[in-house]
Amino acid sequence: AVTREERGGPGLPATTRDDASRGGSAPVPRRRLLQQRPHAGPPRRRWAAQRTGDCSRKKAFQITKSFIPILEWLPNYRVKEWLISDIISGISTGLVATLQGLAYALLVAVPVGYGLYSAFFPILTYFFLGTSRHISVGPFPVVSLMVGSVVLSMAPDENFLLVSSNTTGLNKTLIDTESRDAQRVLIASTVTFLVGIIQLVLGALQIGFIVRYLADPLVGGFTTAAAFQVFVSQLKIVLNVSTKNYNGILSIIYTLIEIFERIGTTNIADLVAGLLTIVVCMAVKEINDRFKHKIPIPIPIEVIVTIVATGISYGADLEKKYNAGIVKNIPRGFLPPVPPVVSMFSQMAAAAFSIAVVAYAIAVSVGKVYATKYDYAIDGNQEFIAFGISNVFSGAFSCFVATTALSRTAVQESTGGKTQVAGLISAGIVMIAIVALGKLLEPLQKSVLAAVVIANLKGMFMQVCDVPRLWRQNKVDAMIWVFTCVASIILGLDLGLLAGLVFGLLTVVVRVVEPQGVKILQFSSPIFYANIDGLKSSLKSTVGFDAVRVYNKRLKALRKIQKLIKKGKLKATKNGIISDSGVANEAFEPDEDPEESEDLEIPTREIEIQVDWNSELPVKVNVPKVPIHSLIFDFGAVSFLDVVAVRSIRTIVKEFERIDVRVYFASHQDSIVTKLEQCAFFDDNIRKDIFFLTVHDAVLHIKSQIMYKDIQDPIFEKISLMQESKEPIEFTETSRPEDELDVQEEVCQCI
């Protein structure tokens, strides 16, 4: 039998489609066709193979686009709408990036010219690999300071001392600044290379979720401490006071002490220039912020101040006349690539890991803000890879670690930047400064650059205002903020970050530790008919008692108490139930009644007497103690409930409620509540106010309920009323609750 596909299509019994389209006079029999093309397979197979090939090519292209995001957005680039905006934004951002690159190099303790390289090279790779359209890639003060701490610890001034003798025969100690700077540049670039490798590995392992462990209070406290460290490190430059390069625990304290000890050597020219720069920059930044809706482009005050300060320094010759500290030498052009010193990796591995995570967290946090604003997505793992490759590439060209700067990114976005084309143009502006304009900035005072850094710390210092708000909302989060900040100031940024992270994780453990009287039961799977019996057994073992048995024992004790009250052998006072003196208490007899069989059902009537069951009872009945007052079901991993599970959980809630144990539900999915509503789970006694978003919220609610609970003596009120009436109270044990439905009835309700 010949299929339709093998015949070449409908209406062409033994010819090929090519022959039919050409209008051939004689159709070619299928046997001759196969003889002429002996190696041709059936057309269906060829079509399937071609389709498979197309799918494979599409899949390969999709994978390629996921690793090289520029292939996704560049073909859709709207040249007419976006190009002008990106050019304006790129020029503005490039001017700011040039200045910040020079300034942040001071934090790394390398010559300022290398800051220009760090503001240029990382952008080139991120342009192709990054998923954020708006962040401005380059140095950031916190990360630069962390790199600088590694540089100073591995290349302190003491390692480069020279002893020279003068004409008077006295020896003088000098520092070989050329060798020191070369070694520090090598260390900074090696750290950058190692950070890039770590970020690449984390990205390849899909560990972008690691940033989740850096909670907002932890990041706030850490960045505030880093801002304080940056301020102190730049303060000595503004004052032009020379100090030792301290590193490690209490280094910031030692630096401050030495600065104040040498405050008398302050250079007035540098101090005045620095103070004026801080005041002017902060004032204009405030204007930019307040009138951002009226000013089309933020005033680039850092650039203006730098140009003016350079002109004044050059015209007044501040270095020779007032011994002002100036930049002096900025290398012109690019340096050849230099391989990292692999032997140093072991000495800087721990610090490099901290830097890698912090740099990534800052970049992703800023990127997500603008991604949310402009409705696009950021791939966290791809960002790890993008910054990893950027830092590996930059490390080869004597750069230090790149991330993003908040102020620079704000400039790029507010000036109309639409895509990373603006970033590429900003890199072009930095390149012009490297190639042609570097020499013009050599008379610039270092105190001006340090003042620019300090002026940009305002936003991080203002995070201190978050502490009172955190304290009102969540005291634990406020403690995390304060602890991380203090630890980072005292221990240093790397150890401080680790201490804050550990402290934050410990608080999570403490928050889920069961308070006294509260039991938390977590379910790790869906709950349905097959595992509901196991759930009940687990519940009994977790709480340590059987709620039904406790209730039945209490009923038995109450019957005996009622008999004795009726006979006048017991009475109620404000201190509880007591027996009359001199009267034998017949209730204190051995409990010889046979043990009631365990009944898992709910009685039809609630008891009418409340007793402190954890105290000693005036009757000899072995009533199990109930050490809890609240039970929390953690439904975080429960994806669904069936009808049997809903019915059983409803019964469990009522069993515990009647022995004065409140039941709460936490971390549930919305679908769980919907299912409970469909199955008539809620009534006048079981309401939705027992459901909470998290276990922590449920615990806080329980604590507040205990704190503000109305204090009264229900024992006295209930039993006094019973004494006056002298009417017996009926205590009933039943085998089935009135409101318990059959499974078929439940199914009908759920449907």
mmCIF file with all atom_site columns, N, CA and C in Angstrom, residues 203-234:
data_model
loop_
_atom_site.group_PDB
_atom_site.id
_atom_site.type_symbol
_atom_site.label_atom_id
_atom_site.label_alt_id
_atom_site.label_comp_id
_atom_site.label_asym_id
_atom_site.label_entity_id
_atom_site.label_seq_id
_atom_site.pdbx_PDB_ins_code
_atom_site.Cartn_x
_atom_site.Cartn_y
_atom_site.Cartn_z
_atom_site.occupancy
_atom_site.B_iso_or_equiv
_atom_site.pdbx_formal_charge
_atom_site.auth_seq_id
_atom_site.auth_comp_id
_atom_site.auth_asym_id
_atom_site.auth_atom_id
_atom_site.pdbx_PDB_model_num
ATOM 1  N N  . GLY A 1 203 ? 27.357 31.469 39.362 1.00 0.00 ? 203 GLY A N  1
ATOM 2  C CA . GLY A 1 203 ? 26.366 31.584 38.296 1.00 0.00 ? 203 GLY A CA 1
ATOM 3  C C  . GLY A 1 203 ? 26.163 30.276 37.561 1.00 0.00 ? 203 GLY A C  1
ATOM 4  N N  . ALA A 1 204 ? 27.264 29.545 37.294 1.00 0.00 ? 204 ALA A N  1
ATOM 5  C CA . ALA A 1 204 ? 27.150 28.264 36.599 1.00 0.00 ? 204 ALA A CA 1
ATOM 6  C C  . ALA A 1 204 ? 26.406 27.234 37.438 1.00 0.00 ? 204 ALA A C  1
ATOM 7  N N  . LEU A 1 205 ? 26.552 27.325 38.758 1.00 0.00 ? 205 LEU A N  1
ATOM 8  C CA . LEU A 1 205 ? 25.857 26.410 39.663 1.00 0.00 ? 205 LEU A CA 1
ATOM 9  C C  . LEU A 1 205 ? 24.440 26.866 39.987 1.00 0.00 ? 205 LEU A C  1
ATOM 10 N N  . GLN A 1 206 ? 23.987 27.949 39.358 1.00 0.00 ? 206 GLN A N  1
ATOM 11 C CA . GLN A 1 206 ? 22.631 28.470 39.563 1.00 0.00 ? 206 GLN A CA 1
ATOM 12 C C  . GLN A 1 206 ? 22.380 28.833 41.035 1.00 0.00 ? 206 GLN A C  1
ATOM 13 N N  . ILE A 1 207 ? 23.337 29.562 41.605 1.00 0.00 ? 207 ILE A N  1
ATOM 14 C CA . ILE A 1 207 ? 23.226 29.916 43.022 1.00 0.00 ? 207 ILE A CA 1
ATOM 15 C C  . ILE A 1 207 ? 22.882 31.387 43.157 1.00 0.00 ? 207 ILE A C  1
ATOM 16 N N  . GLY A 1 208 ? 22.107 31.904 42.233 1.00 0.00 ? 208 GLY A N  1
ATOM 17 C CA . GLY A 1 208 ? 21.670 33.285 42.353 1.00 0.00 ? 208 GLY A CA 1
ATOM 18 C C  . GLY A 1 208 ? 20.791 33.532 43.563 1.00 0.00 ? 208 GLY A C  1
ATOM 19 N N  . PHE A 1 209 ? 20.203 32.441 44.113 1.00 0.00 ? 209 PHE A N  1
ATOM 20 C CA . PHE A 1 209 ? 19.333 32.601 45.285 1.00 0.00 ? 209 PHE A CA 1
ATOM 21 C C  . PHE A 1 209 ? 20.100 33.007 46.531 1.00 0.00 ? 209 PHE A C  1
ATOM 22 N N  . ILE A 1 210 ? 21.436 32.960 46.501 1.00 0.00 ? 210 ILE A N  1
ATOM 23 C CA . ILE A 1 210 ? 22.219 33.256 47.701 1.00 0.00 ? 210 ILE A CA 1
ATOM 24 C C  . ILE A 1 210 ? 21.953 34.665 48.221 1.00 0.00 ? 210 ILE A C  1
ATOM 25 N N  . VAL A 1 211 ? 21.545 35.547 47.324 1.00 0.00 ? 211 VAL A N  1
ATOM 26 C CA . VAL A 1 211 ? 21.281 36.930 47.743 1.00 0.00 ? 211 VAL A CA 1
ATOM 27 C C  . VAL A 1 211 ? 20.070 37.014 48.664 1.00 0.00 ? 211 VAL A C  1
ATOM 28 N N  . ARG A 1 212 ? 19.225 35.962 48.678 1.00 0.00 ? 212 ARG A N  1
ATOM 29 C CA . ARG A 1 212 ? 18.056 35.982 49.564 1.00 0.00 ? 212 ARG A CA 1
ATOM 30 C C  . ARG A 1 212 ? 18.455 35.996 51.032 1.00 0.00 ? 212 ARG A C  1
ATOM 31 N N  . TYR A 1 213 ? 19.636 35.444 51.324 1.00 0.00 ? 213 TYR A N  1
ATOM 32 C CA . TYR A 1 213 ? 20.076 35.407 52.717 1.00 0.00 ? 213 TYR A CA 1
ATOM 33 C C  . TYR A 1 213 ? 20.584 36.765 53.189 1.00 0.00 ? 213 TYR A C  1
ATOM 34 N N  . LEU A 1 214 ? 20.737 37.699 52.277 1.00 0.00 ? 214 LEU A N  1
ATOM 35 C CA . LEU A 1 214 ? 21.128 39.054 52.663 1.00 0.00 ? 214 LEU A CA 1
ATOM 36 C C  . LEU A 1 214 ? 19.855 39.875 52.814 1.00 0.00 ? 214 LEU A C  1
ATOM 37 N N  . ALA A 1 215 ? 19.248 39.782 53.991 1.00 0.00 ? 215 ALA A N  1
ATOM 38 C CA . ALA A 1 215 ? 17.988 40.470 54.245 1.00 0.00 ? 215 ALA A CA 1
ATOM 39 C C  . ALA A 1 215 ? 18.203 41.975 54.229 1.00 0.00 ? 215 ALA A C  1
ATOM 40 N N  . ASP A 1 216 ? 17.120 42.715 54.019 1.00 0.00 ? 216 ASP A N  1
ATOM 41 C CA . ASP A 1 216 ? 17.205 44.175 53.953 1.00 0.00 ? 216 ASP A CA 1
ATOM 42 C C  . ASP A 1 216 ? 17.815 44.790 55.211 1.00 0.00 ? 216 ASP A C  1
ATOM 43 N N  . PRO A 1 217 ? 17.427 44.357 56.434 1.00 0.00 ? 217 PRO A N  1
ATOM 44 C CA . PRO A 1 217 ? 18.072 44.935 57.624 1.00 0.00 ? 217 PRO A CA 1
ATOM 45 C C  . PRO A 1 217 ? 19.570 44.665 57.669 1.00 0.00 ? 217 PRO A C  1
ATOM 46 N N  . LEU A 1 218 ? 19.974 43.469 57.230 1.00 0.00 ? 218 LEU A N  1
ATOM 47 C CA . LEU A 1 218 ? 21.401 43.143 57.221 1.00 0.00 ? 218 LEU A CA 1
ATOM 48 C C  . LEU A 1 218 ? 22.152 44.021 56.224 1.00 0.00 ? 218 LEU A C  1
ATOM 49 N N  . VAL A 1 219 ? 21.602 44.165 55.026 1.00 0.00 ? 219 VAL A N  1
ATOM 50 C CA . VAL A 1 219 ? 22.255 45.000 54.007 1.00 0.00 ? 219 VAL A CA 1
ATOM 51 C C  . VAL A 1 219 ? 22.292 46.459 54.449 1.00 0.00 ? 219 VAL A C  1
ATOM 52 N N  . GLY A 1 220 ? 21.200 46.930 55.072 1.00 0.00 ? 220 GLY A N  1
ATOM 53 C CA . GLY A 1 220 ? 21.173 48.310 55.549 1.00 0.00 ? 220 GLY A CA 1
ATOM 54 C C  . GLY A 1 220 ? 22.235 48.579 56.600 1.00 0.00 ? 220 GLY A C  1
ATOM 55 N N  . GLY A 1 221 ? 22.344 47.682 57.586 1.00 0.00 ? 221 GLY A N  1
ATOM 56 C CA . GLY A 1 221 ? 23.364 47.862 58.612 1.00 0.00 ? 221 GLY A CA 1
ATOM 57 C C  . GLY A 1 221 ? 24.764 47.759 58.059 1.00 0.00 ? 221 GLY A C  1
ATOM 58 N N  . PHE A 1 222 ? 24.971 46.822 57.118 1.00 0.00 ? 222 PHE A N  1
ATOM 59 C CA . PHE A 1 222 ? 26.295 46.640 56.537 1.00 0.00 ? 222 PHE A CA 1
ATOM 60 C C  . PHE A 1 222 ? 26.723 47.844 55.710 1.00 0.00 ? 222 PHE A C  1
ATOM 61 N N  . THR A 1 223 ? 25.840 48.335 54.853 1.00 0.00 ? 223 THR A N  1
ATOM 62 C CA . THR A 1 223 ? 26.215 49.465 54.000 1.00 0.00 ? 223 THR A CA 1
ATOM 63 C C  . THR A 1 223 ? 26.398 50.754 54.811 1.00 0.00 ? 223 THR A C  1
ATOM 64 N N  . THR A 1 224 ? 25.642 50.891 55.904 1.00 0.00 ? 224 THR A N  1
ATOM 65 C CA . THR A 1 224 ? 25.842 52.062 56.763 1.00 0.00 ? 224 THR A CA 1
ATOM 66 C C  . THR A 1 224 ? 27.209 52.002 57.434 1.00 0.00 ? 224 THR A C  1
ATOM 67 N N  . ALA A 1 225 ? 27.588 50.821 57.917 1.00 0.00 ? 225 ALA A N  1
ATOM 68 C CA . ALA A 1 225 ? 28.923 50.660 58.500 1.00 0.00 ? 225 ALA A CA 1
ATOM 69 C C  . ALA A 1 225 ? 30.009 50.901 57.456 1.00 0.00 ? 225 ALA A C  1
ATOM 70 N N  . ALA A 1 226 ? 29.756 50.399 56.236 1.00 0.00 ? 226 ALA A N  1
ATOM 71 C CA . ALA A 1 226 ? 30.732 50.630 55.167 1.00 0.00 ? 226 ALA A CA 1
ATOM 72 C C  . ALA A 1 226 ? 30.843 52.113 54.850 1.00 0.00 ? 226 ALA A C  1
ATOM 73 N N  . ALA A 1 227 ? 29.726 52.830 54.879 1.00 0.00 ? 227 ALA A N  1
ATOM 74 C CA . ALA A 1 227 ? 29.765 54.279 54.644 1.00 0.00 ? 227 ALA A CA 1
ATOM 75 C C  . ALA A 1 227 ? 30.601 54.974 55.706 1.00 0.00 ? 227 ALA A C  1
ATOM 76 N N  . PHE A 1 228 ? 30.476 54.512 56.955 1.00 0.00 ? 228 PHE A N  1
ATOM 77 C CA . PHE A 1 228 ? 31.283 55.099 58.031 1.00 0.00 ? 228 PHE A CA 1
ATOM 78 C C  . PHE A 1 228 ? 32.767 54.819 57.805 1.00 0.00 ? 228 PHE A C  1
ATOM 79 N N  . GLN A 1 229 ? 33.070 53.600 57.376 1.00 0.00 ? 229 GLN A N  1
ATOM 80 C CA . GLN A 1 229 ? 34.472 53.261 57.095 1.00 0.00 ? 229 GLN A CA 1
ATOM 81 C C  . GLN A 1 229 ? 35.000 54.085 55.924 1.00 0.00 ? 229 GLN A C  1
ATOM 82 N N  . VAL A 1 230 ? 34.186 54.262 54.903 1.00 0.00 ? 230 VAL A N  1
ATOM 83 C CA . VAL A 1 230 ? 34.594 55.088 53.762 1.00 0.00 ? 230 VAL A CA 1
ATOM 84 C C  . VAL A 1 230 ? 34.844 56.524 54.218 1.00 0.00 ? 230 VAL A C  1
ATOM 85 N N  . PHE A 1 231 ? 33.951 57.044 55.055 1.00 0.00 ? 231 PHE A N  1
ATOM 86 C CA . PHE A 1 231 ? 34.092 58.415 55.547 1.00 0.00 ? 231 PHE A CA 1
ATOM 87 C C  . PHE A 1 231 ? 35.418 58.599 56.285 1.00 0.00 ? 231 PHE A C  1
ATOM 88 N N  . VAL A 1 232 ? 35.752 57.656 57.162 1.00 0.00 ? 232 VAL A N  1
ATOM 89 C CA . VAL A 1 232 ? 37.001 57.777 57.934 1.00 0.00 ? 232 VAL A CA 1
ATOM 90 C C  . VAL A 1 232 ? 38.210 57.687 57.020 1.00 0.00 ? 232 VAL A C  1
ATOM 91 N N  . SER A 1 233 ? 38.145 56.764 56.033 1.00 0.00 ? 233 SER A N  1
ATOM 92 C CA . SER A 1 233 ? 39.290 56.613 55.133 1.00 0.00 ? 233 SER A CA 1
ATOM 93 C C  . SER A 1 233 ? 39.499 57.860 54.269 1.00 0.00 ? 233 SER A C  1
ATOM 94 N N  . GLN A 1 234 ? 38.415 58.554 53.949 1.00 0.00 ? 234 GLN A N  1
ATOM 95 C CA . GLN A 1 234 ? 38.547 59.766 53.134 1.00 0.00 ? 234 GLN A CA 1
ATOM 96 C C  . GLN A 1 234 ? 38.782 61.012 53.977 1.00 0.00 ? 234 GLN A C  1
#
